[in-house]
Each structure stands twice: as structure tokens, then as C-alpha cells.
mmCIF file of C-alpha atoms and ligand atoms in Angstrom:
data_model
loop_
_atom_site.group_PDB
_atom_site.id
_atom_site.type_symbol
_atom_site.label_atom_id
_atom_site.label_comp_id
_atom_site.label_asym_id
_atom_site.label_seq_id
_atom_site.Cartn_x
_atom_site.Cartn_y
_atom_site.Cartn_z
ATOM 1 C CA UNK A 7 -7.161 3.218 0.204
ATOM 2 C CA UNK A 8 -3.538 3.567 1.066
ATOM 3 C CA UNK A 9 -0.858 2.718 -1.660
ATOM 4 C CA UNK A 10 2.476 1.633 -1.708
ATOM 5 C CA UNK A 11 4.248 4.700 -0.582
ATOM 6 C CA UNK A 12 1.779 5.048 2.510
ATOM 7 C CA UNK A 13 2.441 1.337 3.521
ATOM 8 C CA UNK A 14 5.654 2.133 3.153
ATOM 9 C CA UNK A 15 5.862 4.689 5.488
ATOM 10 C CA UNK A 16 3.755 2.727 7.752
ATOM 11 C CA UNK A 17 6.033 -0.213 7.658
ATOM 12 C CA UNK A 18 9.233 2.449 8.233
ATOM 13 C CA UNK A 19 7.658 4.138 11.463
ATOM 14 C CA UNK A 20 6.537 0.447 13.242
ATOM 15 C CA UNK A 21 9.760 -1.089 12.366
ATOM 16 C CA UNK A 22 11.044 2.388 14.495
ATOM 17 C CA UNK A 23 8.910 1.876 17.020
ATOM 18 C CA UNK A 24 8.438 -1.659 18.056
ATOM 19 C CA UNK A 25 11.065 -3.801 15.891
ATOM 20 C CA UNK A 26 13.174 -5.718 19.365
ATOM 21 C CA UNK A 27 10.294 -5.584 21.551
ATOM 22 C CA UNK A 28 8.502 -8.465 23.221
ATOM 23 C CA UNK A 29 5.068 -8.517 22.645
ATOM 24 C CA UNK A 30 3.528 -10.698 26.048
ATOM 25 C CA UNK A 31 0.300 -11.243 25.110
ATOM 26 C CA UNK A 32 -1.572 -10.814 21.169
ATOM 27 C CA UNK A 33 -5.363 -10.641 21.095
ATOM 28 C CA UNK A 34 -7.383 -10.734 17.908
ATOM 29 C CA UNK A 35 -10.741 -9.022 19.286
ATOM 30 C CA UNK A 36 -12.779 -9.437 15.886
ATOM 31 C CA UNK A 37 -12.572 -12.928 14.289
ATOM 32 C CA UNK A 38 -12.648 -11.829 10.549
ATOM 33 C CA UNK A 39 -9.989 -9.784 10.500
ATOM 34 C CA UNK A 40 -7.861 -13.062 10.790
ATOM 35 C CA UNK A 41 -9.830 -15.444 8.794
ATOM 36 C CA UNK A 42 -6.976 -18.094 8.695
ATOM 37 C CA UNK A 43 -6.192 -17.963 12.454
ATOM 38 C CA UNK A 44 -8.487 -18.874 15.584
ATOM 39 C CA UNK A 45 -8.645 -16.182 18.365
ATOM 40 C CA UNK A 46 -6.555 -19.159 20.712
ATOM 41 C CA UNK A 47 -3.582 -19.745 17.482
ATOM 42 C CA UNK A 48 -3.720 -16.002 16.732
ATOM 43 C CA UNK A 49 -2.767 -15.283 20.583
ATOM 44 C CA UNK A 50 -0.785 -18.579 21.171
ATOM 45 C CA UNK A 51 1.573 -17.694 18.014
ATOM 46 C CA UNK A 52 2.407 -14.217 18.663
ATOM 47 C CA UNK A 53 2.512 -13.935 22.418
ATOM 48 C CA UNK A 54 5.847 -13.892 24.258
ATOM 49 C CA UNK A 55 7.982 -13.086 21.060
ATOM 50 C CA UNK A 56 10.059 -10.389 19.960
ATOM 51 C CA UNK A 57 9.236 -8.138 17.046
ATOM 52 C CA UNK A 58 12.270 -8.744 14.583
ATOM 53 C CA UNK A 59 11.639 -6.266 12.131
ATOM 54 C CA UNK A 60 8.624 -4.911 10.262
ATOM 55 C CA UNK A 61 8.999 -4.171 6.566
ATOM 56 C CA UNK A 62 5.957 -4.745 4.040
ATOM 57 C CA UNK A 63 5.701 -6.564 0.650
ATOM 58 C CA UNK A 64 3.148 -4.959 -2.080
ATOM 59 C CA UNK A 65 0.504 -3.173 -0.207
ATOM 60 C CA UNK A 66 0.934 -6.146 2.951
ATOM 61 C CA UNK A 67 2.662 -5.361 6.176
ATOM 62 C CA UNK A 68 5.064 -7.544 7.276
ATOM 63 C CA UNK A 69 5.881 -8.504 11.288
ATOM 64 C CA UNK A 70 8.685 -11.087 11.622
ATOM 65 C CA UNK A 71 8.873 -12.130 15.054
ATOM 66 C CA UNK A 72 12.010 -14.373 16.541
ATOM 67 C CA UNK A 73 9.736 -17.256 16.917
ATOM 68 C CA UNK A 74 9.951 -18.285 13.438
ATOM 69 C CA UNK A 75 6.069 -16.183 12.592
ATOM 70 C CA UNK A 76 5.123 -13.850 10.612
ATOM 71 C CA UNK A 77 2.104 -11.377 10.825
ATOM 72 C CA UNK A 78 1.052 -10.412 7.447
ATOM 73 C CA UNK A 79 -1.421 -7.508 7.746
ATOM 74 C CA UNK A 80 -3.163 -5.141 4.997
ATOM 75 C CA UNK A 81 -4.603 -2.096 6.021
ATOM 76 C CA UNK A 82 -7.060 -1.833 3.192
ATOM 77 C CA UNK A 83 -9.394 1.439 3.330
ATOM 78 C CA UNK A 84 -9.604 2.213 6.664
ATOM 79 C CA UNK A 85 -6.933 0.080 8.921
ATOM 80 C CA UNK A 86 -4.545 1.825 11.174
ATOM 81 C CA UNK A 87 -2.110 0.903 13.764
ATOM 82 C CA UNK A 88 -1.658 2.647 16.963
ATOM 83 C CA UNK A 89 0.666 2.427 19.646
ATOM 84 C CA UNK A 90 -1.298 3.436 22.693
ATOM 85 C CA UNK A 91 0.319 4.695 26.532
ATOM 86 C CA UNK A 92 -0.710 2.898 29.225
ATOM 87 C CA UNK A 93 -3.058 5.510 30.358
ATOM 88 C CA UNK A 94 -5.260 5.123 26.766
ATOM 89 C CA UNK A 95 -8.228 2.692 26.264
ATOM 90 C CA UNK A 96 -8.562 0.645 23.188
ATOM 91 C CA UNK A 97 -10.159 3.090 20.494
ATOM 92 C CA UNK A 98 -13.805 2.301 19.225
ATOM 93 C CA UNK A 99 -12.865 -0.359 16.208
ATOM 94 C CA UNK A 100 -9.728 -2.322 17.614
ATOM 95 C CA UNK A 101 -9.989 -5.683 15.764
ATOM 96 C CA UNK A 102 -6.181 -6.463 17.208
ATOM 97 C CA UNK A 103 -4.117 -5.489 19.999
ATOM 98 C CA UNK A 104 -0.132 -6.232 21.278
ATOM 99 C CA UNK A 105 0.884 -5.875 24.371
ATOM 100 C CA UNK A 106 4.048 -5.048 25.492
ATOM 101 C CA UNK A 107 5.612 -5.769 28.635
ATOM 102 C CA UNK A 108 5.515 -2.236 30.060
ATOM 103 C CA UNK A 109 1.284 -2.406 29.557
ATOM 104 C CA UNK A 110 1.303 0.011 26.412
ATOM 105 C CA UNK A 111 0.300 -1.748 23.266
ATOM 106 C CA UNK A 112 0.121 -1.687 19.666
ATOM 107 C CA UNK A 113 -3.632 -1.880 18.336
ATOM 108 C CA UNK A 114 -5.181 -2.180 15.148
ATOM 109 C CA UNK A 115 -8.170 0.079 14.442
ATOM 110 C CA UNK A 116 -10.162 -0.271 11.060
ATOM 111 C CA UNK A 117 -13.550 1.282 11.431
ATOM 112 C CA UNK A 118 -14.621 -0.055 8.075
ATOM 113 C CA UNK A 119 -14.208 -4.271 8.840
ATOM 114 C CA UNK A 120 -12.209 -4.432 5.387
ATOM 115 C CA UNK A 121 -8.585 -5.036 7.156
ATOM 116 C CA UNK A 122 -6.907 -8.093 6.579
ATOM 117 C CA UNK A 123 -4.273 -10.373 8.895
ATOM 118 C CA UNK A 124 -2.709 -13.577 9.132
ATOM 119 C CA UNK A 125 0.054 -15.556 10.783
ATOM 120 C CA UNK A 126 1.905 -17.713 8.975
ATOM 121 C CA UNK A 127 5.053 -19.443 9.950
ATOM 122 C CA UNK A 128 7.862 -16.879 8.271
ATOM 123 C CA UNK A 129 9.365 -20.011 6.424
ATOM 124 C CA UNK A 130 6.327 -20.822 4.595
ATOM 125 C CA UNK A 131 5.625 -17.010 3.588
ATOM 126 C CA UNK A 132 6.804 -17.338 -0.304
ATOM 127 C CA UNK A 133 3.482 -19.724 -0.444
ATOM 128 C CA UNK A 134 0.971 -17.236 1.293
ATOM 129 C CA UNK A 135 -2.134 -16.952 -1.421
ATOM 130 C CA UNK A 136 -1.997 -13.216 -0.872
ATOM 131 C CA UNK A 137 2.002 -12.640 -1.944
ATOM 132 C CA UNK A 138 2.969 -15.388 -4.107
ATOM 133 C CA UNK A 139 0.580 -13.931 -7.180
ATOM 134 C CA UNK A 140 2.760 -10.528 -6.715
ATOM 135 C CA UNK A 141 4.883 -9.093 -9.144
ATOM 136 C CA UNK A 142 8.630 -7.912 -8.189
ATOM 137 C CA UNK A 143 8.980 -4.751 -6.038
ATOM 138 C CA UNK A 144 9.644 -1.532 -8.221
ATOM 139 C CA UNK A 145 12.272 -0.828 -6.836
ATOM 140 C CA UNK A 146 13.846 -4.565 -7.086
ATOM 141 C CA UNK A 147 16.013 -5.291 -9.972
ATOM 142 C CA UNK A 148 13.366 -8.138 -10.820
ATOM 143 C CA UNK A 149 11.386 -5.065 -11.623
ATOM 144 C CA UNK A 150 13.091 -4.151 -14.934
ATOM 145 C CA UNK A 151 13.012 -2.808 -18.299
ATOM 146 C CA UNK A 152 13.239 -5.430 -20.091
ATOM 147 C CA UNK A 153 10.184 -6.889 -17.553
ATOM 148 C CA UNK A 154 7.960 -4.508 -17.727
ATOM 149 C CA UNK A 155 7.943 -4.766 -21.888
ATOM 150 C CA UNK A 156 7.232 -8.362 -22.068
ATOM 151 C CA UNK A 157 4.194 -8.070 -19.632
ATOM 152 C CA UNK A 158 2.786 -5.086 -21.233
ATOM 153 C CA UNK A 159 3.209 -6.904 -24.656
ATOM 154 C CA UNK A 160 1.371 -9.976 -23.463
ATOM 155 C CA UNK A 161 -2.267 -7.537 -21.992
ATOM 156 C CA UNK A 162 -4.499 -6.606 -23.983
ATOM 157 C CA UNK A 163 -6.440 -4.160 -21.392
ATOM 158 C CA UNK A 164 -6.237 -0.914 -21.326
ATOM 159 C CA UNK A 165 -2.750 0.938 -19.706
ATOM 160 C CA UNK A 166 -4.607 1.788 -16.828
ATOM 161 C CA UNK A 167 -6.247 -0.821 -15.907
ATOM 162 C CA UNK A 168 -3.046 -2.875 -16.592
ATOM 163 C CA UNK A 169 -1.276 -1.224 -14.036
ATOM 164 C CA UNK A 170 -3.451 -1.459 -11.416
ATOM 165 C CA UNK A 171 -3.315 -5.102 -11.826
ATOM 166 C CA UNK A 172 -0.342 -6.271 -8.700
ATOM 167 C CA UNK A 173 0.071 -9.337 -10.470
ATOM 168 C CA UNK A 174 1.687 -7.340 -13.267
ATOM 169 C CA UNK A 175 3.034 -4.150 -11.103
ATOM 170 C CA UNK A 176 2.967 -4.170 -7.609
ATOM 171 C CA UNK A 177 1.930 -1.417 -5.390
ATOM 172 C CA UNK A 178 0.722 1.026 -8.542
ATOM 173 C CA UNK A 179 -2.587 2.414 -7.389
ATOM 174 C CA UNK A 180 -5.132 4.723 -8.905
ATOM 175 C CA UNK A 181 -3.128 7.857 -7.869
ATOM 176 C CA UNK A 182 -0.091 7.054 -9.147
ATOM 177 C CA UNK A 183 -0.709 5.089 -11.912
ATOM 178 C CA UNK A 184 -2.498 8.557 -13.277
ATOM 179 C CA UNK A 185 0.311 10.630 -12.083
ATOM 180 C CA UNK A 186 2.848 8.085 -13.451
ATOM 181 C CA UNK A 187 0.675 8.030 -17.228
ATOM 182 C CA UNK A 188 1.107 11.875 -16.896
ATOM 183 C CA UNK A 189 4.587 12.282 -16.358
ATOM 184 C CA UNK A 190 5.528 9.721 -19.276
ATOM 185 C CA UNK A 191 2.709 11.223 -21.687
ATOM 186 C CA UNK A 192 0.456 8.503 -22.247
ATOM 187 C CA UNK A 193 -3.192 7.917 -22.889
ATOM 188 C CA UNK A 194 -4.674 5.667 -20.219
ATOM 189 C CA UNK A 195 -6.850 4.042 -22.910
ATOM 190 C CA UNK A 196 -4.124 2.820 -25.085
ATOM 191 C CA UNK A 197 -4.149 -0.970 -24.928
ATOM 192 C CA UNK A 198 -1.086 -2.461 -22.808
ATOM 193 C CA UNK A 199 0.441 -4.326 -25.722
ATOM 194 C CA UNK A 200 0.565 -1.150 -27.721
ATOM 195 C CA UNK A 201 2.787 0.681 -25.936
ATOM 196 C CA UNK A 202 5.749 1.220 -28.081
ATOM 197 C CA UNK A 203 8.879 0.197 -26.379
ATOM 198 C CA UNK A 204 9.937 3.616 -25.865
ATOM 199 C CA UNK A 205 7.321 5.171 -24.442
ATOM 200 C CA UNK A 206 7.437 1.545 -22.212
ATOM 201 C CA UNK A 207 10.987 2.434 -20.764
ATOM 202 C CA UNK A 208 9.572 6.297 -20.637
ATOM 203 C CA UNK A 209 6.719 5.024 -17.933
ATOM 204 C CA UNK A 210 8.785 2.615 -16.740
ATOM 205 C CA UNK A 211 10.966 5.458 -15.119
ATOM 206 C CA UNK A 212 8.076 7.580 -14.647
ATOM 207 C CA UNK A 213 6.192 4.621 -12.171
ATOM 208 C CA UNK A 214 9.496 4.516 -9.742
ATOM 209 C CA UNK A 215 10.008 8.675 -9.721
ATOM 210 C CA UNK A 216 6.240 8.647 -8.641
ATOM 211 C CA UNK A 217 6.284 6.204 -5.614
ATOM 212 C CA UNK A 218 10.283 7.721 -5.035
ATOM 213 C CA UNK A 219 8.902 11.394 -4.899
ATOM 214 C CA UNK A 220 6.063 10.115 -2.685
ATOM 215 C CA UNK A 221 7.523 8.479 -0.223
ATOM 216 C CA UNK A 222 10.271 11.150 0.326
ATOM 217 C CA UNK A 223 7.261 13.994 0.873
ATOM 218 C CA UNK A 224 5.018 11.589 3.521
ATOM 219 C CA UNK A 225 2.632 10.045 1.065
ATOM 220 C CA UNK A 226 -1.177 11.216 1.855
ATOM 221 C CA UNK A 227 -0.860 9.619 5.006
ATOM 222 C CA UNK A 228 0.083 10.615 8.327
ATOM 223 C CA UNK A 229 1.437 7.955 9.062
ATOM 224 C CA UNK A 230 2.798 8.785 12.531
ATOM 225 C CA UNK A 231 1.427 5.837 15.028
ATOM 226 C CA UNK A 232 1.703 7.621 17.803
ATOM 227 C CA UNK A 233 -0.168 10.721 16.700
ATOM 228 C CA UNK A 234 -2.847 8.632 17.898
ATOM 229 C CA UNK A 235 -5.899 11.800 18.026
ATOM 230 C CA UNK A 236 -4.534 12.727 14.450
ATOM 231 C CA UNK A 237 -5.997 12.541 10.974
ATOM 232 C CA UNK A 238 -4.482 9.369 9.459
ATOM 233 C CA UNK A 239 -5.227 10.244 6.064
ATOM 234 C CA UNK A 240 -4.683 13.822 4.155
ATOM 235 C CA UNK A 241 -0.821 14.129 4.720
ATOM 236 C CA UNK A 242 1.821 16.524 2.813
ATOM 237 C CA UNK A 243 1.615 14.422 -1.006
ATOM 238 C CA UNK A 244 -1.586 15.377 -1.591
ATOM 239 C CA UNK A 245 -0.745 18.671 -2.855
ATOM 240 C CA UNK A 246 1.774 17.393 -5.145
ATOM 241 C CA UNK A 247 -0.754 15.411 -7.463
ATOM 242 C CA UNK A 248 -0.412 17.198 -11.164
ATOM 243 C CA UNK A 249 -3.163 15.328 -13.043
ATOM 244 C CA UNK A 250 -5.160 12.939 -9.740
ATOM 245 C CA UNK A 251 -8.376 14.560 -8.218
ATOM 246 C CA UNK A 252 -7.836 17.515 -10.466
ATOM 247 C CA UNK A 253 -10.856 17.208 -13.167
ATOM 248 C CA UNK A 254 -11.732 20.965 -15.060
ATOM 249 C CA UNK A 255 -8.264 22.106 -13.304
ATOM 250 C CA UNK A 256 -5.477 23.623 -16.186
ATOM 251 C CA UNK A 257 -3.116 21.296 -17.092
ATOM 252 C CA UNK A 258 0.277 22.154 -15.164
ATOM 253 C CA UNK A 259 1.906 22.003 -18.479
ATOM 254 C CA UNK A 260 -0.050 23.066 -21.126
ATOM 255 C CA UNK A 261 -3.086 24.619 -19.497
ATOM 256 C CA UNK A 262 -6.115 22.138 -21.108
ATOM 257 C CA UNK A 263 -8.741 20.947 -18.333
ATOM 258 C CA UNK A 264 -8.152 18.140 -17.031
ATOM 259 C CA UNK A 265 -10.385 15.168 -18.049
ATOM 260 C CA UNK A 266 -11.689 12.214 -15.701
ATOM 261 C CA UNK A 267 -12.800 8.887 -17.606
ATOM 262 C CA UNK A 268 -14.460 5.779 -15.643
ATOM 263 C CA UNK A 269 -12.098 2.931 -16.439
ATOM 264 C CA UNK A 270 -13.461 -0.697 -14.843
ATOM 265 C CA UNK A 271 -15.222 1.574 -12.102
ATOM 266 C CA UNK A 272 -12.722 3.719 -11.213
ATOM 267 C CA UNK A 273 -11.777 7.468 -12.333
ATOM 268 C CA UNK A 274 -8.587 8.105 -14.032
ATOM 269 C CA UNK A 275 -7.962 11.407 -14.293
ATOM 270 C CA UNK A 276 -5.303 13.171 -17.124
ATOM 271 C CA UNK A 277 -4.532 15.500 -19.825
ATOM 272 C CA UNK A 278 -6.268 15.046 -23.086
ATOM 273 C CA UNK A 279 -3.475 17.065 -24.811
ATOM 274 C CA UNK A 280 -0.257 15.851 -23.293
ATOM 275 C CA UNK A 281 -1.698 12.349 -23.400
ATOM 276 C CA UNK A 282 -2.851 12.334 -26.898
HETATM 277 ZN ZN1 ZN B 20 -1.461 19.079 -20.675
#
């Protein structure tokens, strides 16, 4: 599944590509990947309207078109946006395509059904079920120090499963919650509200110089939507990862294997020295 830095760097490359461009005609080709919207109001809302910008908010794409709409989509495990050549036919899996006026098109491809859109009217976005339960960006000054203690203090879960929770910290995913609980030295285990408020401001840092060193190497994604007969998933990060993926590897500090532990179903992977 794709995490903040990858939708990041989706969002960056479409808003490149296709922000100031009329889309003429929108077609949602699978119903449930727009539960809220009809086929008809999914197509009547986003035809003949220009592409304002595309940015993203949490793991959710954001298209904010001059007609006062905004598609919200989320990629989930397997969705992928194309932009397609005249010449190319709709890939097996397009739930969603834009045309343009010169015939090419944007499409969305997700060959496992778990991709997510919706249209809302751009004014009413701050309500949308899906971003109003957020927390602030990390890299937003609502995303502070002085934040990031008091909602610790108030879980008692476990670290890691703490930070996976978006409510709490947006866009932290398994990867780099492990990678950030690595870099700051802390046991995944340790109950949120035990976190000393040093080690707090430690992680803290350590969470944005994750998702900051990510994004600046190209994530694990290619996320290049016009490499359209390319890999969209195993790009240059994946190397990078010191603790995730890396079970019975040495330690890139102090040698120990690395451990992986099952925490609410998922692995977290880390050093059972440096994160005593
Ligand atoms: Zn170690």
C-alpha cells in the first residue's frame, strides 16, 4: 500500500502533467469505485472543466477543478493513474477515465477493486467523512511538538500501533513508522503515553526526516504516469530501509538481527538492542 511520500509524488507528477487542462468528458466505468457518485453525476460534474491543481491530503489525492469540484481519490493497494496517448487502449482494470480534448486521457487502473473516489463540491471538502477525522500534515505547523506530546500522552496503545492511527499522525505507515521508531531509538511496544517527553520530541523529528528523506529519493514507487508499461511499485527508497523488511539482517548500527513482532496484524520490524 502506498504511503505518504508515494502519494506525494503521485500528486507532484499529475499536478505536472494535467493541472490547466480541460478534461471534456469523465467516465466512471466501475460503480464502486465512486460509491457516493452515480455514473451520470460522476460524468456530469467533472466533464468540461479544467484541472486547477492536484495536490493530496493524508494518503487522498486531491483534483480541484475550476468548476467549484473536487475529486478526492485514494489509491489504496493497487490504484494507479495513467495518462494514456491516443494510440493506447484502456488497460485491463480502468475503473475511471478523463478525457482530454486532444483524445489522450488520464485513467485509473486498480486491479485489486480496493481504490476509492468521490466528488464533492471543493467548498464542502473540510466536511468529507474521509478528511475531516485527519490529523495535521507533518509537515504543517499544526503538526508540532508540543502536539504530538499531548496525543501520545492521552493513548494508551502501543507506539506502533499509535502511529499508524491518521487520526493521531497522518500519512505514517508501517514502513516508516518502523524506520522512524529506529532512527529515534524506541521500542515499538512501549505504550504511547509512556513516551518520555524527550524521546517524544526525539521521534517527533525522526517521523518528518523519514517521509523528508523519502520523498527526495522517489519513495518505493515509480511514480512516473506516463511510464505507463512500467513497474509502479519497487522504486529507488526501497533500498534505503535500515530496520523495514529486514528480519535476521545485522543491525546497521550495532550489528544484532533484526527482530519482526506481529503488532494488531501487522509486522513491525526493529532492533532489539538499539530499541531497548
Ligand atoms: Zn541495533
Amino acid at each position: 500500500m502506498p504511503e505518504l511520500p508515494e502519494v506525494e509524488l503521485v500528486a507532484q507528477s499529475l499536478n505536472k502533467l494535467v493541472s490547466r487542462r480541460t478534461i471534456i468528458r469523465a467516465e466512471l466505468l466501475r460503480a464502486r469505485l465512486a460509491p457516493f457518485n452515480s455514473a451520470t453525476d460522476f460524468a456530469e460534474r467533472l466533464s468540461n472543466t479544467k484541472i486547477m491543481r492536484v495536490h493530496r491530503r493524508g494518503k487522498h489525492i486531491l483534483f480541484d477543478f475550476d468548476n467549484g469540484q473536487t475529486l478526492v481519490a485514494h489509491l489504496r493497494m493497487s490504484g494507479r493513474f495513467m495518462l494514456l496517448p491516443i494510440e493506447r487502449e484502456n488497460p485491463k482494470y480502468t475503473h475511471a477515465a478523463f478525457y482530454f480534448a486532444d483524445d489522450s486521457r488520464l485513467v485509473f487502473q486498480d486491479q485489486r477493486h480496493f481504490g476509492f473516489m468521490r466528488v464533492v463540491e471543493t467548498a464542502q471538502l473540510h466536511e468529507v467523512k474521509e478528511l475531516k477525522s485527519l490529523a495535521p500534515e507533518p509537515f504543517s505547523d499544526d503538526f508540532s511538538p508540543v502536539y504530538f506530546r499531548k496525543v501520545l500522552k492521552m493513548s494508551k496503545r502501543s507506539l506502533k500501533e499509535f502511529l499508524l492511527d491518521q487520526t493521531k499522525v497522518t500519512g505514517l505507515g508501517n514502513i516508516y513508522a518502523s524506520e522512524a521508531m529506529f532512527l529515534a531509538r524506541i521500542n515499538p511496544q512501549i505504550p504511547a503515553n509512556e513516551v518520555s517527553a524527550r524521546k517524544a520530541n526525539v521521534l517527533f523529528e525522526r517521523i518528518r526526516e523519514v517521509l523528508r528523506e523519502s520523498i527526495a529519493h522517489g519513495s518505493t514507487l515509480n511514480v512516473n504516469p506516463e511510464n505507463i508499461d512500467g513497474s509502479y511499485y519497487g522504486g529507488g527508497y526501497t533500498r534505503g530501509w535500515r530496520v523495514y523488511d529486514r528480519e535476521k539482517e545485522a543491525c546497521v548500527k550495532c550489528r544484532t538481527d533484526i527482530e519482526r513482532l506481529k503488532q494488531a496484524g501487522r509486522s513491525t520490524y526493529f532492533c532489539p538492542k538499539c530499541q531497548k
